[in-house]
GROMACS .gro file of C-alpha atoms in nm:
model
  463
    1MET     CA    1  -0.079  -1.448  -1.423
    2LEU     CA    2   0.057  -1.123  -1.283
    3PHE     CA    3   0.040  -0.771  -1.424
    4SER     CA    4   0.417  -0.749  -1.387
    5GLY     CA    5   0.482  -1.045  -1.614
    6ILE     CA    6   0.573  -1.088  -1.980
    7PRO     CA    7   0.273  -1.315  -2.061
    8PHE     CA    8   0.030  -1.052  -1.934
    9LEU     CA    9   0.202  -0.748  -2.086
   10PHE     CA   10   0.275  -0.883  -2.434
   11TYR     CA   11   0.026  -1.164  -2.497
   12PHE     CA   12  -0.282  -1.150  -2.281
   13LEU     CA   13  -0.347  -0.773  -2.257
   14PRO     CA   14  -0.292  -0.686  -2.627
   15CYS     CA   15  -0.521  -0.973  -2.737
   16VAL     CA   16  -0.792  -0.873  -2.490
   17LEU     CA   17  -0.779  -0.508  -2.595
   18LEU     CA   18  -0.795  -0.603  -2.962
   19VAL     CA   19  -1.107  -0.817  -2.914
   20TYR     CA   20  -1.264  -0.579  -2.661
   21PHE     CA   21  -1.258  -0.278  -2.891
   22ALA     CA   22  -1.348  -0.484  -3.198
   23VAL     CA   23  -1.686  -0.597  -3.064
   24PRO     CA   24  -1.992  -0.371  -3.026
   25GLN     CA   25  -2.053  -0.195  -2.693
   26LYS     CA   26  -2.316  -0.450  -2.587
   27GLY     CA   27  -2.072  -0.738  -2.615
   28ARG     CA   28  -1.782  -0.583  -2.426
   29ASN     CA   29  -1.886  -0.703  -2.081
   30ALA     CA   30  -1.896  -1.058  -2.216
   31VAL     CA   31  -1.543  -1.015  -2.356
   32LEU     CA   32  -1.427  -0.871  -2.024
   33LEU     CA   33  -1.584  -1.161  -1.834
   34ALA     CA   34  -1.430  -1.425  -2.062
   35ALA     CA   35  -1.090  -1.256  -2.036
   36SER     CA   36  -1.120  -1.231  -1.659
   37LEU     CA   37  -1.207  -1.599  -1.619
   38PHE     CA   38  -0.914  -1.695  -1.842
   39PHE     CA   39  -0.685  -1.463  -1.645
   40TYR     CA   40  -0.797  -1.607  -1.312
   41GLY     CA   41  -0.780  -1.968  -1.425
   42TRP     CA   42  -0.435  -1.930  -1.586
   43GLY     CA   43  -0.244  -2.075  -1.291
   44GLU     CA   44  -0.503  -2.301  -1.124
   45PRO     CA   45  -0.820  -2.364  -1.330
   46LYS     CA   46  -0.984  -2.541  -1.035
   47PHE     CA   47  -1.004  -2.209  -0.849
   48LEU     CA   48  -1.256  -2.096  -1.109
   49LEU     CA   49  -1.511  -2.323  -0.939
   50PHE     CA   50  -1.490  -2.116  -0.619
   51MET     CA   51  -1.528  -1.791  -0.809
   52VAL     CA   52  -1.814  -1.907  -1.033
   53PHE     CA   53  -1.999  -2.049  -0.734
   54SER     CA   54  -1.956  -1.719  -0.545
   55ILE     CA   55  -2.082  -1.522  -0.845
   56VAL     CA   56  -2.388  -1.743  -0.896
   57GLN     CA   57  -2.494  -1.738  -0.532
   58GLY     CA   58  -2.437  -1.362  -0.510
   59TYR     CA   59  -2.648  -1.301  -0.819
   60LEU     CA   60  -2.936  -1.527  -0.708
   61PHE     CA   61  -2.950  -1.411  -0.348
   62ALA     CA   62  -2.947  -1.045  -0.449
   63ARG     CA   63  -3.252  -1.105  -0.670
   64LEU     CA   64  -3.427  -1.278  -0.379
   65ILE     CA   65  -3.331  -1.001  -0.135
   66GLU     CA   66  -3.472  -0.735  -0.367
   67ARG     CA   67  -3.812  -0.902  -0.371
   68GLY     CA   68  -3.855  -0.795  -0.009
   69ARG     CA   69  -4.000  -1.112   0.139
   70ARG     CA   70  -3.763  -1.270   0.394
   71LYS     CA   71  -3.485  -1.046   0.268
   72LYS     CA   72  -3.303  -1.058   0.602
   73LEU     CA   73  -3.293  -1.438   0.581
   74PHE     CA   74  -3.163  -1.432   0.224
   75LEU     CA   75  -2.899  -1.175   0.315
   76ALA     CA   76  -2.787  -1.389   0.608
   77LEU     CA   77  -2.769  -1.698   0.385
   78SER     CA   78  -2.569  -1.516   0.117
   79LEU     CA   79  -2.321  -1.377   0.368
   80ALA     CA   80  -2.295  -1.715   0.538
   81VAL     CA   81  -2.218  -1.886   0.207
   82SER     CA   82  -1.963  -1.622   0.104
   83PHE     CA   83  -1.776  -1.617   0.434
   84ALA     CA   84  -1.800  -1.993   0.481
   85LEU     CA   85  -1.625  -2.038   0.148
   86LEU     CA   86  -1.362  -1.781   0.245
   87GLY     CA   87  -1.323  -1.944   0.586
   88TYR     CA   88  -1.283  -2.291   0.435
   89CYS     CA   89  -1.018  -2.182   0.186
   90LYS     CA   90  -0.826  -1.936   0.402
   91TYR     CA   91  -0.881  -2.008   0.771
   92ALA     CA   92  -0.962  -2.379   0.811
   93ASP     CA   93  -0.604  -2.487   0.883
   94PHE     CA   94  -0.553  -2.194   1.122
   95PHE     CA   95  -0.847  -2.308   1.335
   96ILE     CA   96  -0.743  -2.676   1.317
   97GLU     CA   97  -0.388  -2.588   1.427
   98ASN     CA   98  -0.519  -2.392   1.724
   99VAL     CA   99  -0.768  -2.662   1.823
  100ASN     CA  100  -0.480  -2.913   1.814
  101ALA     CA  101  -0.262  -2.681   2.024
  102VAL     CA  102  -0.531  -2.626   2.289
  103THR     CA  103  -0.672  -2.979   2.310
  104GLY     CA  104  -0.365  -3.189   2.230
  105LEU     CA  105  -0.545  -3.352   1.938
  106SER     CA  106  -0.376  -3.430   1.608
  107LEU     CA  107  -0.645  -3.342   1.361
  108PRO     CA  108  -0.504  -3.349   1.006
  109LEU     CA  109  -0.467  -3.018   0.825
  110LEU     CA  110  -0.666  -2.969   0.506
  111LYS     CA  111  -0.373  -2.797   0.331
  112ILE     CA  112  -0.597  -2.605   0.094
  113ALA     CA  113  -0.426  -2.385  -0.162
  114LEU     CA  114  -0.563  -2.033  -0.124
  115PRO     CA  115  -0.744  -1.903  -0.434
  116ILE     CA  116  -0.579  -1.573  -0.524
  117GLY     CA  117  -0.797  -1.270  -0.466
  118ILE     CA  118  -1.072  -1.457  -0.279
  119SER     CA  119  -1.076  -1.200   0.002
  120PHE     CA  120  -1.125  -0.918  -0.249
  121TYR     CA  121  -1.413  -1.070  -0.448
  122THR     CA  122  -1.578  -1.204  -0.133
  123PHE     CA  123  -1.590  -0.852   0.011
  124GLN     CA  124  -1.720  -0.711  -0.318
  125ILE     CA  125  -2.006  -0.961  -0.328
  126ALA     CA  126  -2.085  -0.914   0.043
  127GLY     CA  127  -2.092  -0.535   0.006
  128TYR     CA  128  -2.319  -0.567  -0.297
  129GLU     CA  129  -2.563  -0.793  -0.111
  130ILE     CA  130  -2.579  -0.553   0.184
  131ASP     CA  131  -2.637  -0.255  -0.048
  132VAL     CA  132  -2.923  -0.439  -0.220
  133TYR     CA  133  -3.069  -0.521   0.123
  134ARG     CA  134  -3.045  -0.155   0.226
  135GLY     CA  135  -3.203  -0.044  -0.099
  136SER     CA  136  -2.909   0.175  -0.199
  137VAL     CA  137  -2.864  -0.019  -0.524
  138ALA     CA  138  -3.094  -0.228  -0.743
  139ALA     CA  139  -3.004  -0.592  -0.794
  140GLN     CA  140  -2.834  -0.653  -1.128
  141ARG     CA  141  -3.059  -0.852  -1.358
  142ASN     CA  142  -2.804  -0.921  -1.626
  143PHE     CA  143  -2.589  -1.212  -1.512
  144ILE     CA  144  -2.305  -1.131  -1.754
  145ASP     CA  145  -2.282  -0.775  -1.621
  146PHE     CA  146  -2.278  -0.891  -1.260
  147ALA     CA  147  -2.021  -1.162  -1.327
  148ALA     CA  148  -1.802  -0.912  -1.514
  149TYR     CA  149  -1.817  -0.680  -1.213
  150VAL     CA  150  -1.705  -0.950  -0.969
  151ALA     CA  151  -1.445  -1.119  -1.190
  152MET     CA  152  -1.302  -0.805  -1.357
  153PHE     CA  153  -0.934  -0.890  -1.393
  154PRO     CA  154  -0.786  -0.538  -1.354
  155GLN     CA  155  -0.877  -0.525  -0.984
  156LEU     CA  156  -0.937  -0.889  -0.906
  157ILE     CA  157  -0.616  -1.006  -0.741
  158ALA     CA  158  -0.504  -0.702  -0.540
  159GLY     CA  159  -0.788  -0.450  -0.534
  160PRO     CA  160  -0.895  -0.184  -0.491
  161ILE     CA  161  -1.221  -0.322  -0.352
  162VAL     CA  162  -1.466  -0.171  -0.599
  163ARG     CA  163  -1.821  -0.107  -0.481
  164TYR     CA  164  -2.095  -0.212  -0.719
  165ARG     CA  165  -2.274   0.120  -0.673
  166ASP     CA  166  -1.964   0.305  -0.795
  167ILE     CA  167  -1.957   0.133  -1.134
  168ALA     CA  168  -2.319   0.015  -1.180
  169ARG     CA  169  -2.386   0.278  -1.445
  170GLN     CA  170  -2.053   0.213  -1.615
  171LEU     CA  171  -2.142  -0.154  -1.654
  172LYS     CA  172  -2.428  -0.042  -1.880
  173GLU     CA  173  -2.280   0.261  -2.049
  174ARG     CA  174  -1.923   0.385  -2.056
  175THR     CA  175  -1.735   0.608  -2.288
  176HIS     CA  176  -1.394   0.549  -2.440
  177SER     CA  177  -1.155   0.808  -2.568
  178LEU     CA  178  -0.794   0.825  -2.678
  179GLU     CA  179  -0.724   1.075  -2.402
  180THR     CA  180  -0.866   0.849  -2.129
  181ALA     CA  181  -0.685   0.545  -2.268
  182ALA     CA  182  -0.357   0.739  -2.276
  183SER     CA  183  -0.414   0.851  -1.917
  184GLY     CA  184  -0.484   0.491  -1.818
  185ALA     CA  185  -0.172   0.364  -1.995
  186SER     CA  186   0.037   0.627  -1.819
  187ARG     CA  187  -0.108   0.533  -1.479
  188PHE     CA  188  -0.048   0.166  -1.554
  189ALA     CA  189   0.314   0.234  -1.650
  190VAL     CA  190   0.373   0.426  -1.326
  191GLY     CA  191   0.230   0.136  -1.125
  192LEU     CA  192   0.440  -0.113  -1.318
  193GLY     CA  193   0.749   0.099  -1.250
  194LYS     CA  194   0.668   0.108  -0.879
  195LYS     CA  195   0.640  -0.267  -0.874
  196VAL     CA  196   0.930  -0.372  -1.098
  197LEU     CA  197   1.186  -0.096  -1.048
  198VAL     CA  198   1.133  -0.021  -0.680
  199ALA     CA  199   0.940  -0.292  -0.491
  200ASN     CA  200   1.120  -0.582  -0.660
  201VAL     CA  201   1.463  -0.427  -0.597
  202LEU     CA  202   1.381  -0.366  -0.231
  203ALA     CA  203   1.255  -0.726  -0.212
  204GLN     CA  204   1.608  -0.842  -0.291
  205LEU     CA  205   1.736  -0.664   0.021
  206VAL     CA  206   1.455  -0.812   0.230
  207SER     CA  207   1.534  -1.162   0.097
  208ALA     CA  208   1.906  -1.119   0.159
  209TYR     CA  209   1.839  -1.023   0.520
  210LYS     CA  210   1.615  -1.326   0.579
  211ALA     CA  211   1.878  -1.557   0.431
  212SER     CA  212   2.163  -1.402   0.630
  213ALA     CA  213   2.304  -1.522   0.960
  214GLU     CA  214   2.425  -1.172   1.051
  215GLN     CA  215   2.221  -1.038   1.341
  216THR     CA  216   2.299  -0.668   1.384
  217ALA     CA  217   2.071  -0.378   1.469
  218LEU     CA  218   2.174  -0.192   1.152
  219TYR     CA  219   2.083  -0.487   0.930
  220ALA     CA  220   1.753  -0.530   1.116
  221TRP     CA  221   1.665  -0.163   1.055
  222LEU     CA  222   1.764  -0.188   0.689
  223TYR     CA  223   1.531  -0.485   0.653
  224ALA     CA  224   1.245  -0.313   0.840
  225ILE     CA  225   1.269   0.007   0.636
  226ALA     CA  226   1.311  -0.184   0.309
  227PHE     CA  227   1.004  -0.399   0.375
  228THR     CA  228   0.797  -0.097   0.479
  229LEU     CA  229   0.880   0.070   0.149
  230GLN     CA  230   0.852  -0.251  -0.051
  231ILE     CA  231   0.498  -0.328   0.060
  232TYR     CA  232   0.388   0.028  -0.018
  233PHE     CA  233   0.535   0.032  -0.368
  234ASP     CA  234   0.419  -0.324  -0.435
  235PHE     CA  235   0.060  -0.273  -0.325
  236SER     CA  236   0.015   0.086  -0.442
  237GLY     CA  237   0.182  -0.013  -0.769
  238TYR     CA  238  -0.076  -0.287  -0.825
  239SER     CA  239  -0.353  -0.042  -0.737
  240ASP     CA  240  -0.214   0.208  -0.990
  241MET     CA  241  -0.204  -0.063  -1.256
  242ALA     CA  242  -0.562  -0.163  -1.176
  243ILE     CA  243  -0.686   0.197  -1.192
  244GLY     CA  244  -0.498   0.252  -1.518
  245LEU     CA  245  -0.640  -0.063  -1.676
  246GLY     CA  246  -0.986   0.039  -1.557
  247ARG     CA  247  -0.954   0.370  -1.741
  248ILE     CA  248  -0.849   0.191  -2.061
  249PHE     CA  249  -1.161  -0.026  -2.039
  250GLY     CA  250  -1.381   0.274  -1.956
  251PHE     CA  251  -1.417   0.229  -1.577
  252THR     CA  252  -1.334   0.467  -1.295
  253PHE     CA  253  -1.200   0.275  -0.996
  254PRO     CA  254  -1.153   0.442  -0.656
  255GLU     CA  255  -0.812   0.555  -0.539
  256ASN     CA  256  -0.656   0.316  -0.289
  257PHE     CA  257  -0.352   0.507  -0.159
  258ARG     CA  258  -0.283   0.875  -0.092
  259TYR     CA  259   0.077   0.904   0.031
  260PRO     CA  260   0.017   0.731   0.367
  261TYR     CA  261   0.372   0.777   0.492
  262ILE     CA  262   0.330   1.155   0.522
  263ALA     CA  263   0.052   1.112   0.780
  264LYS     CA  264   0.078   1.285   1.120
  265SER     CA  265  -0.129   1.025   1.304
  266ILE     CA  266  -0.225   0.662   1.269
  267THR     CA  267  -0.583   0.780   1.221
  268GLU     CA  268  -0.470   0.978   0.918
  269PHE     CA  269  -0.247   0.693   0.801
  270TRP     CA  270  -0.546   0.460   0.771
  271ARG     CA  271  -0.736   0.725   0.577
  272ARG     CA  272  -0.455   0.713   0.324
  273TRP     CA  273  -0.356   0.341   0.321
  274HIS     CA  274  -0.570   0.079   0.143
  275MET     CA  275  -0.862   0.321   0.150
  276SER     CA  276  -1.109   0.087  -0.020
  277LEU     CA  277  -1.064  -0.173   0.257
  278GLY     CA  278  -1.089   0.089   0.531
  279THR     CA  279  -1.413   0.231   0.395
  280TRP     CA  280  -1.553  -0.121   0.350
  281PHE     CA  281  -1.497  -0.206   0.716
  282ARG     CA  282  -1.629   0.135   0.819
  283ASP     CA  283  -1.954   0.107   0.620
  284TYR     CA  284  -2.029  -0.262   0.664
  285LEU     CA  285  -1.892  -0.343   1.010
  286TYR     CA  286  -1.794  -0.042   1.221
  287ILE     CA  287  -2.106   0.170   1.165
  288PRO     CA  288  -2.351  -0.124   1.193
  289LEU     CA  289  -2.187  -0.213   1.527
  290GLY     CA  290  -2.264   0.139   1.648
  291GLY     CA  291  -1.949   0.325   1.543
  292SER     CA  292  -1.860   0.599   1.789
  293ARG     CA  293  -2.219   0.696   1.870
  294CYS     CA  294  -2.237   0.481   2.178
  295SER     CA  295  -2.082   0.445   2.522
  296ARG     CA  296  -1.704   0.450   2.552
  297ALA     CA  297  -1.696   0.082   2.645
  298ARG     CA  298  -1.900  -0.007   2.337
  299HIS     CA  299  -1.685   0.221   2.123
  300ILE     CA  300  -1.372   0.041   2.241
  301PHE     CA  301  -1.537  -0.293   2.167
  302ASN     CA  302  -1.628  -0.179   1.814
  303ILE     CA  303  -1.273  -0.066   1.742
  304LEU     CA  304  -1.127  -0.393   1.871
  305VAL     CA  305  -1.367  -0.602   1.661
  306VAL     CA  306  -1.302  -0.404   1.342
  307TRP     CA  307  -0.925  -0.411   1.376
  308MET     CA  308  -0.911  -0.774   1.475
  309ALA     CA  309  -1.114  -0.843   1.159
  310THR     CA  310  -0.882  -0.618   0.957
  311GLY     CA  311  -0.579  -0.811   1.077
  312PHE     CA  312  -0.747  -1.148   1.019
  313TRP     CA  313  -0.849  -1.040   0.668
  314HIS     CA  314  -0.482  -1.000   0.583
  315GLY     CA  315  -0.383  -1.350   0.686
  316ALA     CA  316  -0.468  -1.661   0.882
  317ALA     CA  317  -0.205  -1.629   1.153
  318TRP     CA  318  -0.176  -1.476   1.498
  319ASN     CA  319   0.078  -1.216   1.390
  320PHE     CA  320  -0.185  -1.063   1.158
  321ILE     CA  321  -0.443  -1.055   1.436
  322PHE     CA  322  -0.197  -0.887   1.672
  323TRP     CA  323  -0.097  -0.650   1.392
  324GLY     CA  324  -0.461  -0.540   1.369
  325LEU     CA  325  -0.491  -0.510   1.748
  326PHE     CA  326  -0.167  -0.308   1.756
  327TYR     CA  327  -0.337  -0.049   1.537
  328ALA     CA  328  -0.656  -0.071   1.745
  329VAL     CA  329  -0.459   0.028   2.056
  330LEU     CA  330  -0.290   0.317   1.875
  331LEU     CA  331  -0.618   0.441   1.729
  332MET     CA  332  -0.790   0.429   2.066
  333ALA     CA  333  -0.503   0.618   2.227
  334GLU     CA  334  -0.532   0.883   1.957
  335LYS     CA  335  -0.909   0.913   1.975
  336PHE     CA  336  -0.917   0.945   2.352
  337PHE     CA  337  -0.589   1.125   2.430
  338LEU     CA  338  -0.325   1.193   2.164
  339LEU     CA  339  -0.497   1.336   1.856
  340PRO     CA  340  -0.509   1.705   1.963
  341ALA     CA  341  -0.137   1.706   2.044
  342LEU     CA  342  -0.049   1.522   1.720
  343GLN     CA  343  -0.242   1.772   1.510
  344LYS     CA  344  -0.046   2.061   1.660
  345GLY     CA  345   0.296   1.900   1.617
  346ARG     CA  346   0.519   1.918   1.312
  347LEU     CA  347   0.812   1.677   1.306
  348LEU     CA  348   0.742   1.444   1.601
  349PRO     CA  349   0.400   1.325   1.476
  350HIS     CA  350   0.561   1.212   1.149
  351VAL     CA  351   0.839   1.033   1.336
  352TYR     CA  352   0.581   0.862   1.559
  353VAL     CA  353   0.377   0.742   1.259
  354LEU     CA  354   0.676   0.616   1.063
  355LEU     CA  355   0.816   0.433   1.367
  356ALA     CA  356   0.479   0.276   1.451
  357VAL     CA  357   0.414   0.171   1.091
  358THR     CA  358   0.764   0.026   1.050
  359LEU     CA  359   0.734  -0.177   1.372
  360GLY     CA  360   0.388  -0.284   1.261
  361PHE     CA  361   0.515  -0.415   0.930
  362VAL     CA  362   0.789  -0.613   1.106
  363LEU     CA  363   0.506  -0.787   1.293
  364PHE     CA  364   0.309  -0.818   0.968
  365ASP     CA  365   0.596  -0.985   0.781
  366ALA     CA  366   0.695  -1.227   1.057
  367ALA     CA  367   0.645  -1.599   1.014
  368SER     CA  368   0.534  -1.630   1.378
  369LEU     CA  369   0.482  -1.423   1.690
  370ARG     CA  370   0.809  -1.554   1.833
  371GLY     CA  371   0.988  -1.450   1.516
  372ALA     CA  372   0.825  -1.107   1.532
  373LEU     CA  373   0.941  -1.053   1.890
  374ARG     CA  374   1.293  -1.157   1.794
  375GLN     CA  375   1.298  -0.913   1.501
  376LEU     CA  376   1.157  -0.630   1.711
  377GLY     CA  377   1.419  -0.701   1.976
  378LEU     CA  378   1.700  -0.683   1.719
  379LEU     CA  379   1.586  -0.336   1.616
  380PHE     CA  380   1.658  -0.214   1.967
  381GLY     CA  381   1.973  -0.416   2.019
  382VAL     CA  382   1.820  -0.705   2.214
  383GLY     CA  383   2.004  -1.017   2.102
  384ALA     CA  384   2.192  -0.824   1.832
  385VAL     CA  385   2.563  -0.868   1.762
  386PRO     CA  386   2.761  -0.552   1.850
  387GLY     CA  387   2.872  -0.333   1.562
  388PRO     CA  388   2.713  -0.254   1.226
  389GLY     CA  389   2.820  -0.577   1.057
  390THR     CA  390   3.007  -0.619   0.727
  391GLU     CA  391   2.707  -0.751   0.534
  392ALA     CA  392   2.481  -0.473   0.663
  393LEU     CA  393   2.733  -0.208   0.555
  394TYR     CA  394   2.762  -0.371   0.212
  395MET     CA  395   2.382  -0.371   0.174
  396LEU     CA  396   2.363  -0.009   0.287
  397ARG     CA  397   2.612   0.090   0.017
  398SER     CA  398   2.441  -0.125  -0.245
  399TYR     CA  399   2.082  -0.024  -0.173
  400GLY     CA  400   2.124   0.319  -0.014
  401ALA     CA  401   2.038   0.505  -0.334
  402VAL     CA  402   1.730   0.289  -0.398
  403LEU     CA  403   1.611   0.340  -0.040
  404ALA     CA  404   1.658   0.717  -0.070
  405LEU     CA  405   1.469   0.730  -0.401
  406ALA     CA  406   1.193   0.513  -0.255
  407VAL     CA  407   1.157   0.746   0.044
  408LEU     CA  408   1.130   1.042  -0.193
  409GLY     CA  409   0.884   0.857  -0.416
  410ALA     CA  410   0.659   0.779  -0.119
  411THR     CA  411   0.598   1.153  -0.075
  412PRO     CA  412   0.389   1.382  -0.298
  413LEU     CA  413   0.694   1.592  -0.389
  414PRO     CA  414   0.764   1.433  -0.733
  415ALA     CA  415   0.396   1.463  -0.832
  416MET     CA  416   0.384   1.823  -0.710
  417LEU     CA  417   0.692   1.919  -0.911
  418LEU     CA  418   0.547   1.750  -1.219
  419GLN     CA  419   0.217   1.930  -1.173
  420GLU     CA  420   0.390   2.268  -1.140
  421ALA     CA  421   0.594   2.199  -1.451
  422ARG     CA  422   0.275   2.117  -1.643
  423LYS     CA  423   0.129   2.454  -1.546
  424ALA     CA  424   0.421   2.642  -1.702
  425LYS     CA  425   0.299   2.755  -2.045
  426PRO     CA  426   0.637   2.726  -2.220
  427LEU     CA  427   0.658   2.360  -2.117
  428ALA     CA  428   0.307   2.260  -2.231
  429PRO     CA  429   0.415   2.153  -2.584
  430VAL     CA  430   0.705   1.961  -2.435
  431PHE     CA  431   0.477   1.761  -2.208
  432THR     CA  432   0.245   1.680  -2.497
  433VAL     CA  433   0.530   1.492  -2.663
  434ALA     CA  434   0.729   1.387  -2.358
  435GLU     CA  435   0.453   1.212  -2.159
  436PRO     CA  436   0.374   0.935  -2.412
  437LEU     CA  437   0.746   0.893  -2.477
  438CYS     CA  438   0.815   0.862  -2.103
  439THR     CA  439   0.534   0.607  -2.072
  440LEU     CA  440   0.687   0.398  -2.352
  441ALA     CA  441   1.035   0.434  -2.204
  442LEU     CA  442   0.912   0.325  -1.862
  443LEU     CA  443   0.738   0.021  -2.011
  444ALA     CA  444   1.055  -0.065  -2.204
  445LEU     CA  445   1.272  -0.034  -1.892
  446CYS     CA  446   1.036  -0.252  -1.687
  447THR     CA  447   1.030  -0.507  -1.969
  448ALA     CA  448   1.409  -0.516  -1.972
  449PHE     CA  449   1.412  -0.587  -1.599
  450LEU     CA  450   1.152  -0.863  -1.639
  451VAL     CA  451   1.326  -1.024  -1.937
  452ASP     CA  452   1.651  -1.016  -1.742
  453GLY     CA  453   1.480  -1.239  -1.487
  454SER     CA  454   1.465  -0.991  -1.203
  455PHE     CA  455   1.313  -1.097  -0.872
  456ASN     CA  456   0.935  -1.059  -0.909
  457PRO     CA  457   0.750  -1.164  -0.591
  458PHE     CA  458   0.379  -1.098  -0.534
  459LEU     CA  459   0.321  -0.991  -0.171
  460TYR     CA  460  -0.057  -1.004  -0.177
  461PHE     CA  461  -0.092  -1.361  -0.301
  462ARG     CA  462  -0.223  -1.466   0.040
  463PHE     CA  463  -0.524  -1.232   0.026
   0.00000   0.00000   0.00000
């Protein structure tokens, strides 16, 4: 079940909200847990076994860690169990394929279907265990509350990665108000619009390119730019929907995106893109390895390890690993040489970031390293057919307006203009009426697109 689907919008969510607000405060976590398990098991009920097992072991090991005796052993066991399960589901075939390639063996692949969201809830449980070990949070004694935290459907399948310490108090006590619910509904509608009206439309251009035999540089650039915008609006849209749903249910989830495409350096880009993942790797891997407070050689090693892990987290393929290492190289170059010059520049730093990110996403989206090299070559005319190409020109005319609007929407300009308009006293009464009407209109427009059977892919299914 996806947020951007009719079953979720018009059957599941209304029923859950009705039951959730009908029961007393003490029973709402149980309702949320039951709804989350139903939501997760909608497509493949067998995947519930992986999630329930992860929740149970996380709950039990945290209680053992908190007791203090052999807590390092219990932490190691919990992390081993969590990452072994993730490794089995997500990476087993990758390792078997590479063993076969190196040794010449023909070991059969396991062909395991990847449980949706397993990377997200594995990281949440691992972070929780480490925080209990460090003493920064107390182990949750109520199993229902802990299970609701891990399985919470608003942020389960695409993040943000919510730290237990950020919502521990809200699991016990949270307030609900019409104003907060309206704010959450508005944020959800914006995220849904990003996904359905922008990301899904751009996905049609990306799909058309992949199905086409036309190999021109113009078409390759249209694809690269479209995918770069698609993945932003898809992922940030899901994050907006998760944050909005969290507000409706009384939770405050962390922001996950802050206009990353306006960054002036790759360092800044990663402070704005998928922020919950970046801070997770910083707090639980980079800093424990020694961070930057070490020799230069060790610092380089730490960066390489973290970014190889970041790439591998995104997918079990070499192109993801090299995508992570690509950013590691750029970040090291900035830390040791480029950052002062980038901070002083105006236009060129933005061009550098956008070019690097676009090339990076071509690598990210490739089916193989060979395919990535071919696509990167086409961007610069290597192997490309001369001329713009008739299909590329047709796609430029057909999707040019959407691409332009997406570029504008990826900047803070629309939000800034809206904020300034809100500050104008004569317009205050207008916004009081217009905002809920705009939210309803946006939901209606998205529904029309979904009912019409518009293309509705889910990019982050593999995570």
